[in-house]
């Protein structure tokens, strides 16, 4: 791996455990997320508006739960135990989706389980940041290599998800996801470290914990929210757009997601290696500019070959913002890794809220093509806001 080649560090057991857990949890998530819109549309049989609403409600619940858990985790307790609990909820969520097709049940019980389960990943990255700080490891590359495991998981997950769902049914797909989460729980219990943290005062205001008083944190949160709004609108709409409007095979959606994830790996590793020379701000601006080109390309080019080629820009966009964006939050909020990582994750959740409402309304009222014009416009706004955040 690039980090080992450039630093000469040897792989130890704890480091390997972090990589394995992030990969397995990434695969389990990548089995469920790419096919969710198809699942709701075909299995639960709801209209596009209700598909988008599901994403929105899920994200709103996730923000509240993750913020509360993040504040507790930064003050007290074993972060590893919290991650294990979140994995257990992820198992329950996958089993619910495997055997239930009632929209309101999924929107209530499913959303509650998912909101806790989705906290596992930011907490895992917060634990990794604390471990890297305590063990004097190079934080940027540690985080980038760990984030690369998620991209590797997304190389495998989406094509596998569409293959399982289309050939063996959604029940089989969700059961496999539940099994992977259960295995992750076992690895976490026996392999990840418990890292002591400096406790935060119990009466610290939420705005101080979250860093919201800092103008740069606010701007970065807004920019990150819009970045993930664009990405999520694409993820929700693309599988439906591929088959409904473009007349291309359903499995192409999984191939496109897997291709982008594969290309993200070198993008994020190179970003982690060069970030000290280039700077986080300049690198993030470059990433968002690549996103603008990607979304503009979706408006103009609709062949299979063109869509595959455009994934290069998508990979640069997501590969950099997913890794460097989180580190930018952490650097702007020193000493509050859990809150900073969760704020980054909540920018994703807020983006999902906006994406669910906008995609559902636009697709139902004006068709899928209007969705991509909206995404392209949002990406331009995002580019401007990103340039206003200070470098660290």
CSV table of N, CA and C in Angstrom, one decimal, residues 181-299:
chain,number,residue,atom,x,y,z
A,181,UNK,N,-22.3,-7.5,9.2
A,181,UNK,CA,-22.3,-6.6,10.4
A,181,UNK,C,-22.0,-7.4,11.6
A,182,UNK,N,-22.6,-8.6,11.7
A,182,UNK,CA,-22.4,-9.5,12.9
A,182,UNK,C,-20.9,-9.9,13.0
A,183,UNK,N,-20.3,-10.2,11.9
A,183,UNK,CA,-18.9,-10.5,11.9
A,183,UNK,C,-18.0,-9.3,12.3
A,184,UNK,N,-18.4,-8.2,11.8
A,184,UNK,CA,-17.7,-6.9,12.2
A,184,UNK,C,-17.7,-6.7,13.7
A,185,UNK,N,-18.9,-7.0,14.3
A,185,UNK,CA,-19.0,-6.8,15.7
A,185,UNK,C,-18.0,-7.7,16.5
A,186,UNK,N,-17.9,-8.9,16.1
A,186,UNK,CA,-16.9,-9.8,16.7
A,186,UNK,C,-15.5,-9.3,16.6
A,187,UNK,N,-15.1,-8.8,15.4
A,187,UNK,CA,-13.8,-8.3,15.2
A,187,UNK,C,-13.5,-7.1,16.1
A,188,UNK,N,-14.5,-6.2,16.2
A,188,UNK,CA,-14.4,-5.0,17.0
A,188,UNK,C,-14.2,-5.4,18.5
A,189,UNK,N,-14.9,-6.4,18.9
A,189,UNK,CA,-14.9,-6.8,20.4
A,189,UNK,C,-13.5,-7.3,20.7
A,190,UNK,N,-12.8,-8.0,19.8
A,190,UNK,CA,-11.6,-8.7,20.2
A,190,UNK,C,-10.3,-8.0,19.6
A,191,UNK,N,-10.5,-7.0,18.8
A,191,UNK,CA,-9.3,-6.5,18.1
A,191,UNK,C,-9.1,-5.0,18.2
A,192,UNK,N,-10.1,-4.2,18.4
A,192,UNK,CA,-9.9,-2.8,18.4
A,192,UNK,C,-9.5,-2.3,19.8
A,193,UNK,N,-8.7,-1.3,19.9
A,193,UNK,CA,-8.3,-0.8,21.3
A,193,UNK,C,-9.3,0.1,21.9
A,194,UNK,N,-9.2,0.1,23.3
A,194,UNK,CA,-9.9,1.1,24.0
A,194,UNK,C,-9.0,2.3,24.3
A,195,UNK,N,-9.3,3.5,23.7
A,195,UNK,CA,-8.3,4.6,23.8
A,195,UNK,C,-8.9,5.6,24.9
A,196,UNK,N,-8.0,5.9,25.9
A,196,UNK,CA,-8.5,6.9,26.9
A,196,UNK,C,-8.6,8.3,26.2
A,197,UNK,N,-9.6,9.0,26.6
A,197,UNK,CA,-9.8,10.4,26.1
A,197,UNK,C,-9.9,11.4,27.2
A,198,UNK,N,-9.5,12.6,26.8
A,198,UNK,CA,-9.7,13.7,27.8
A,198,UNK,C,-11.2,14.1,27.8
A,199,UNK,N,-11.8,13.9,29.0
A,199,UNK,CA,-13.3,14.2,29.1
A,199,UNK,C,-13.6,15.6,28.8
A,200,UNK,N,-14.8,15.9,28.2
A,200,UNK,CA,-15.3,17.2,28.0
A,200,UNK,C,-16.2,17.6,29.1
A,201,UNK,N,-16.2,18.9,29.5
A,201,UNK,CA,-17.1,19.3,30.6
A,201,UNK,C,-18.6,19.0,30.3
A,202,UNK,N,-19.3,18.5,31.3
A,202,UNK,CA,-20.7,18.0,31.1
A,202,UNK,C,-21.6,19.2,30.7
A,203,UNK,N,-21.2,20.4,31.2
A,203,UNK,CA,-22.1,21.6,30.9
A,203,UNK,C,-21.7,22.4,29.7
A,204,UNK,N,-20.8,21.8,28.9
A,204,UNK,CA,-20.3,22.6,27.7
A,204,UNK,C,-21.5,22.8,26.7
A,205,UNK,N,-21.8,24.0,26.2
A,205,UNK,CA,-22.9,24.2,25.3
A,205,UNK,C,-22.7,23.4,24.0
A,206,UNK,N,-23.8,23.1,23.4
A,206,UNK,CA,-23.8,22.3,22.2
A,206,UNK,C,-23.0,23.1,21.1
A,207,UNK,N,-23.2,24.4,21.0
A,207,UNK,CA,-22.6,25.2,20.0
A,207,UNK,C,-21.0,25.1,20.1
A,208,UNK,N,-20.6,25.1,21.4
A,208,UNK,CA,-19.1,25.0,21.6
A,208,UNK,C,-18.6,23.6,21.3
A,209,UNK,N,-19.4,22.6,21.6
A,209,UNK,CA,-19.0,21.2,21.3
A,209,UNK,C,-18.9,21.0,19.8
A,210,UNK,N,-19.9,21.5,19.1
A,210,UNK,CA,-20.0,21.3,17.7
A,210,UNK,C,-19.1,22.2,16.9
A,211,UNK,N,-18.6,23.3,17.5
A,211,UNK,CA,-17.7,24.3,16.8
A,211,UNK,C,-18.6,25.2,15.9
A,212,UNK,N,-19.9,25.3,16.2
A,212,UNK,CA,-20.7,26.1,15.3
A,212,UNK,C,-20.5,27.6,15.4
A,213,UNK,N,-19.8,28.0,16.5
A,213,UNK,CA,-19.5,29.5,16.6
A,213,UNK,C,-18.5,29.9,15.6
A,214,UNK,N,-17.7,29.0,15.1
A,214,UNK,CA,-16.6,29.3,14.2
A,214,UNK,C,-17.1,29.4,12.8
A,215,UNK,N,-16.9,30.6,12.2
A,215,UNK,CA,-17.4,30.9,10.9
A,215,UNK,C,-16.9,29.9,9.8
A,216,UNK,N,-15.7,29.5,9.9
A,216,UNK,CA,-15.1,28.5,9.0
A,216,UNK,C,-15.8,27.1,9.1
A,217,UNK,N,-16.1,26.7,10.4
A,217,UNK,CA,-16.8,25.5,10.6
A,217,UNK,C,-18.2,25.5,9.9
A,218,UNK,N,-18.8,26.7,10.1
A,218,UNK,CA,-20.2,26.8,9.5
A,218,UNK,C,-20.1,26.8,8.0
A,219,UNK,N,-19.2,27.5,7.4
A,219,UNK,CA,-19.0,27.5,6.0
A,219,UNK,C,-18.7,26.1,5.4
A,220,UNK,N,-17.8,25.4,6.1
A,220,UNK,CA,-17.4,24.1,5.7
A,220,UNK,C,-18.6,23.1,5.8
A,221,UNK,N,-19.4,23.3,6.9
A,221,UNK,CA,-20.6,22.4,7.0
A,221,UNK,C,-21.6,22.7,5.9
A,222,UNK,N,-21.8,23.9,5.5
A,222,UNK,CA,-22.7,24.3,4.4
A,222,UNK,C,-22.2,23.7,3.1
A,223,UNK,N,-20.9,23.9,2.8
A,223,UNK,CA,-20.3,23.4,1.6
A,223,UNK,C,-20.4,21.9,1.6
A,224,UNK,N,-20.0,21.2,2.7
A,224,UNK,CA,-20.0,19.8,2.7
A,224,UNK,C,-21.4,19.2,2.5
A,225,UNK,N,-22.4,19.9,3.2
A,225,UNK,CA,-23.8,19.5,3.0
A,225,UNK,C,-24.2,19.6,1.5
A,226,UNK,N,-23.9,20.6,0.8
A,226,UNK,CA,-24.2,20.7,-0.6
A,226,UNK,C,-23.5,19.7,-1.4
A,227,UNK,N,-22.2,19.4,-1.1
A,227,UNK,CA,-21.5,18.4,-1.8
A,227,UNK,C,-22.3,17.0,-1.7
A,228,UNK,N,-22.7,16.7,-0.5
A,228,UNK,CA,-23.3,15.4,-0.3
A,228,UNK,C,-24.8,15.4,-0.8
A,229,UNK,N,-25.4,16.6,-0.9
A,229,UNK,CA,-26.7,16.7,-1.5
A,229,UNK,C,-26.6,16.3,-3.0
A,230,UNK,N,-25.6,16.9,-3.7
A,230,UNK,CA,-25.4,16.5,-5.1
A,230,UNK,C,-25.1,15.0,-5.2
A,231,UNK,N,-24.2,14.5,-4.4
A,231,UNK,CA,-23.9,13.0,-4.5
A,231,UNK,C,-25.1,12.2,-4.2
A,232,UNK,N,-25.9,12.5,-3.2
A,232,UNK,CA,-27.0,11.6,-2.8
A,232,UNK,C,-28.1,11.7,-3.8
A,233,UNK,N,-28.4,12.9,-4.4
A,233,UNK,CA,-29.4,13.0,-5.4
A,233,UNK,C,-29.0,12.1,-6.6
A,234,UNK,N,-27.8,12.1,-6.9
A,234,UNK,CA,-27.3,11.2,-8.0
A,234,UNK,C,-27.5,9.7,-7.6
A,235,UNK,N,-27.1,9.3,-6.4
A,235,UNK,CA,-27.2,7.9,-6.0
A,235,UNK,C,-28.7,7.5,-6.0
A,236,UNK,N,-29.6,8.3,-5.4
A,236,UNK,CA,-31.0,8.0,-5.4
A,236,UNK,C,-31.6,7.8,-6.8
A,237,UNK,N,-31.3,8.8,-7.6
A,237,UNK,CA,-31.9,8.9,-8.9
A,237,UNK,C,-31.3,8.0,-10.0
A,238,UNK,N,-30.0,7.8,-10.0
A,238,UNK,CA,-29.3,7.2,-11.1
A,238,UNK,C,-29.9,5.8,-11.4
A,239,UNK,N,-30.1,4.9,-10.4
A,239,UNK,CA,-30.6,3.5,-10.8
A,239,UNK,C,-32.0,3.6,-11.4
A,240,UNK,N,-32.8,4.6,-11.0
A,240,UNK,CA,-34.1,4.7,-11.7
A,240,UNK,C,-34.0,5.4,-13.0
A,241,UNK,N,-33.1,6.3,-13.2
A,241,UNK,CA,-32.9,7.1,-14.4
A,241,UNK,C,-32.3,6.2,-15.5
A,242,UNK,N,-31.4,5.3,-15.1
A,242,UNK,CA,-30.8,4.4,-16.0
A,242,UNK,C,-31.8,3.5,-16.7
A,243,UNK,N,-32.7,2.9,-16.0
A,243,UNK,CA,-33.7,2.0,-16.6
A,243,UNK,C,-34.9,2.7,-17.1
A,244,UNK,N,-35.4,3.7,-16.5
A,244,UNK,CA,-36.6,4.4,-16.9
A,244,UNK,C,-36.5,5.3,-18.1
A,245,UNK,N,-35.4,6.1,-18.1
A,245,UNK,CA,-35.3,7.1,-19.2
A,245,UNK,C,-34.2,6.7,-20.2
A,246,UNK,N,-33.1,6.2,-19.8
A,246,UNK,CA,-32.1,5.9,-20.7
A,246,UNK,C,-32.2,4.5,-21.4
A,247,UNK,N,-33.0,3.6,-20.8
A,247,UNK,CA,-33.2,2.3,-21.4
A,247,UNK,C,-32.0,1.4,-21.3
A,248,UNK,N,-31.2,1.7,-20.3
A,248,UNK,CA,-30.0,0.8,-20.1
A,248,UNK,C,-30.3,-0.2,-19.1
A,249,UNK,N,-29.5,-1.3,-19.0
A,249,UNK,CA,-29.8,-2.4,-18.0
A,249,UNK,C,-29.6,-2.0,-16.6
A,250,UNK,N,-30.4,-2.6,-15.7
A,250,UNK,CA,-30.4,-2.2,-14.3
A,250,UNK,C,-29.0,-2.4,-13.7
A,251,UNK,N,-28.3,-3.5,-14.1
A,251,UNK,CA,-27.0,-3.8,-13.5
A,251,UNK,C,-25.9,-2.7,-13.8
A,252,UNK,N,-26.2,-1.9,-14.8
A,252,UNK,CA,-25.2,-0.8,-15.1
A,252,UNK,C,-25.0,0.1,-13.9
A,253,UNK,N,-26.1,0.3,-13.1
A,253,UNK,CA,-26.0,1.2,-12.0
A,253,UNK,C,-25.0,0.7,-11.0
A,254,UNK,N,-25.0,-0.6,-10.7
A,254,UNK,CA,-24.0,-1.2,-9.8
A,254,UNK,C,-22.6,-1.1,-10.4
A,255,UNK,N,-22.4,-1.2,-11.7
A,255,UNK,CA,-21.1,-1.1,-12.4
A,255,UNK,C,-20.6,0.3,-12.3
A,256,UNK,N,-21.5,1.3,-12.5
A,256,UNK,CA,-21.0,2.7,-12.4
A,256,UNK,C,-20.6,3.0,-11.0
A,257,UNK,N,-21.3,2.6,-10.0
A,257,UNK,CA,-20.9,2.8,-8.6
A,257,UNK,C,-19.6,2.1,-8.3
A,258,UNK,N,-19.5,0.9,-8.7
A,258,UNK,CA,-18.3,0.1,-8.4
A,258,UNK,C,-17.1,0.7,-9.1
A,259,UNK,N,-17.2,1.2,-10.3
A,259,UNK,CA,-16.1,1.8,-11.1
A,259,UNK,C,-15.7,3.1,-10.4
A,260,UNK,N,-16.6,3.9,-10.0
A,260,UNK,CA,-16.3,5.2,-9.3
A,260,UNK,C,-15.5,4.9,-8.0
A,261,UNK,N,-16.0,3.9,-7.2
A,261,UNK,CA,-15.3,3.5,-6.0
A,261,UNK,C,-13.9,3.0,-6.2
A,262,UNK,N,-13.7,2.2,-7.3
A,262,UNK,CA,-12.4,1.7,-7.6
A,262,UNK,C,-11.4,2.9,-7.9
A,263,UNK,N,-11.9,3.8,-8.6
A,263,UNK,CA,-11.1,5.0,-9.0
A,263,UNK,C,-10.9,5.9,-7.8
A,264,UNK,N,-11.8,5.9,-6.8
A,264,UNK,CA,-11.6,6.7,-5.6
A,264,UNK,C,-10.4,6.3,-4.8
A,265,UNK,N,-10.0,5.1,-4.9
A,265,UNK,CA,-8.9,4.6,-4.0
A,265,UNK,C,-7.6,5.3,-4.3
A,266,UNK,N,-7.1,5.3,-5.6
A,266,UNK,CA,-5.9,6.1,-5.8
A,266,UNK,C,-6.0,7.6,-5.6
A,267,UNK,N,-7.3,8.1,-5.9
A,267,UNK,CA,-7.5,9.5,-5.7
A,267,UNK,C,-7.3,9.9,-4.2
A,268,UNK,N,-7.9,9.1,-3.3
A,268,UNK,CA,-7.8,9.5,-1.9
A,268,UNK,C,-6.5,9.2,-1.3
A,269,UNK,N,-5.8,8.1,-1.8
A,269,UNK,CA,-4.4,7.9,-1.3
A,269,UNK,C,-3.5,8.9,-1.7
A,270,UNK,N,-3.6,9.4,-3.0
A,270,UNK,CA,-2.7,10.4,-3.4
A,270,UNK,C,-3.0,11.8,-2.7
A,271,UNK,N,-4.3,12.0,-2.5
A,271,UNK,CA,-4.7,13.2,-1.7
A,271,UNK,C,-4.1,13.2,-0.3
A,272,UNK,N,-4.2,12.0,0.3
A,272,UNK,CA,-3.6,11.9,1.7
A,272,UNK,C,-2.1,12.2,1.7
A,273,UNK,N,-1.4,11.7,0.6
A,273,UNK,CA,0.0,11.8,0.5
A,273,UNK,C,0.5,13.3,0.2
A,274,UNK,N,-0.3,14.0,-0.7
A,274,UNK,CA,0.1,15.3,-1.1
A,274,UNK,C,-0.6,16.5,-0.4
A,275,UNK,N,-1.5,16.2,0.6
A,275,UNK,CA,-2.2,17.2,1.2
A,275,UNK,C,-1.4,18.2,1.9
A,276,UNK,N,-0.3,17.8,2.5
A,276,UNK,CA,0.6,18.7,3.3
A,276,UNK,C,1.3,19.7,2.3
A,277,UNK,N,1.6,19.2,1.1
A,277,UNK,CA,2.2,20.1,0.1
A,277,UNK,C,1.2,21.1,-0.5
A,278,UNK,N,0.0,20.6,-0.8
A,278,UNK,CA,-1.0,21.3,-1.6
A,278,UNK,C,-1.9,22.1,-0.7
A,279,UNK,N,-2.2,21.6,0.5
A,279,UNK,CA,-3.2,22.2,1.4
A,279,UNK,C,-4.6,21.7,1.2
A,280,UNK,N,-5.3,21.6,2.3
A,280,UNK,CA,-6.6,21.1,2.3
A,280,UNK,C,-7.6,21.9,1.5
A,281,UNK,N,-7.5,23.2,1.6
A,281,UNK,CA,-8.4,24.1,0.9
A,281,UNK,C,-8.3,23.9,-0.7
A,282,UNK,N,-7.1,24.0,-1.1
A,282,UNK,CA,-6.8,23.9,-2.6
A,282,UNK,C,-7.2,22.5,-3.1
A,283,UNK,N,-7.0,21.5,-2.3
A,283,UNK,CA,-7.3,20.1,-2.7
A,283,UNK,C,-8.9,20.0,-2.8
A,284,UNK,N,-9.6,20.5,-1.8
A,284,UNK,CA,-11.0,20.4,-1.8
A,284,UNK,C,-11.6,21.2,-2.9
A,285,UNK,N,-11.1,22.4,-3.2
A,285,UNK,CA,-11.6,23.2,-4.4
A,285,UNK,C,-11.4,22.4,-5.7
A,286,UNK,N,-10.3,21.7,-5.8
A,286,UNK,CA,-10.0,20.9,-7.0
A,286,UNK,C,-11.1,19.8,-7.1
A,287,UNK,N,-11.4,19.2,-5.9
A,287,UNK,CA,-12.4,18.1,-5.9
A,287,UNK,C,-13.7,18.6,-6.3
A,288,UNK,N,-14.2,19.7,-5.8
A,288,UNK,CA,-15.5,20.2,-6.1
A,288,UNK,C,-15.6,20.6,-7.6
A,289,UNK,N,-14.5,21.1,-8.1
A,289,UNK,CA,-14.4,21.5,-9.6
A,289,UNK,C,-14.6,20.2,-10.4
A,290,UNK,N,-14.0,19.1,-10.0
A,290,UNK,CA,-14.2,17.9,-10.7
A,290,UNK,C,-15.7,17.4,-10.6
A,291,UNK,N,-16.3,17.7,-9.5
A,291,UNK,CA,-17.7,17.4,-9.3
A,291,UNK,C,-18.6,18.2,-10.3
A,292,UNK,N,-18.3,19.4,-10.4
A,292,UNK,CA,-19.0,20.3,-11.4
A,292,UNK,C,-18.9,19.7,-12.8
A,293,UNK,N,-17.7,19.3,-13.2
A,293,UNK,CA,-17.5,18.7,-14.5
A,293,UNK,C,-18.3,17.3,-14.6
A,294,UNK,N,-18.3,16.6,-13.6
A,294,UNK,CA,-19.1,15.3,-13.6
A,294,UNK,C,-20.6,15.5,-13.8
A,295,UNK,N,-21.2,16.4,-13.0
A,295,UNK,CA,-22.6,16.6,-13.1
A,295,UNK,C,-23.0,17.3,-14.4
A,296,UNK,N,-22.2,18.2,-14.9
A,296,UNK,CA,-22.4,18.8,-16.2
A,296,UNK,C,-22.4,17.7,-17.3
A,297,UNK,N,-21.5,16.8,-17.1
A,297,UNK,CA,-21.3,15.7,-18.1
A,297,UNK,C,-22.5,14.8,-18.1
A,298,UNK,N,-23.2,14.6,-17.0
A,298,UNK,CA,-24.4,13.7,-16.9
A,298,UNK,C,-25.5,14.3,-17.7
A,299,UNK,N,-25.6,15.7,-17.8
A,299,UNK,CA,-26.6,16.3,-18.6
A,299,UNK,C,-26.4,16.1,-20.1
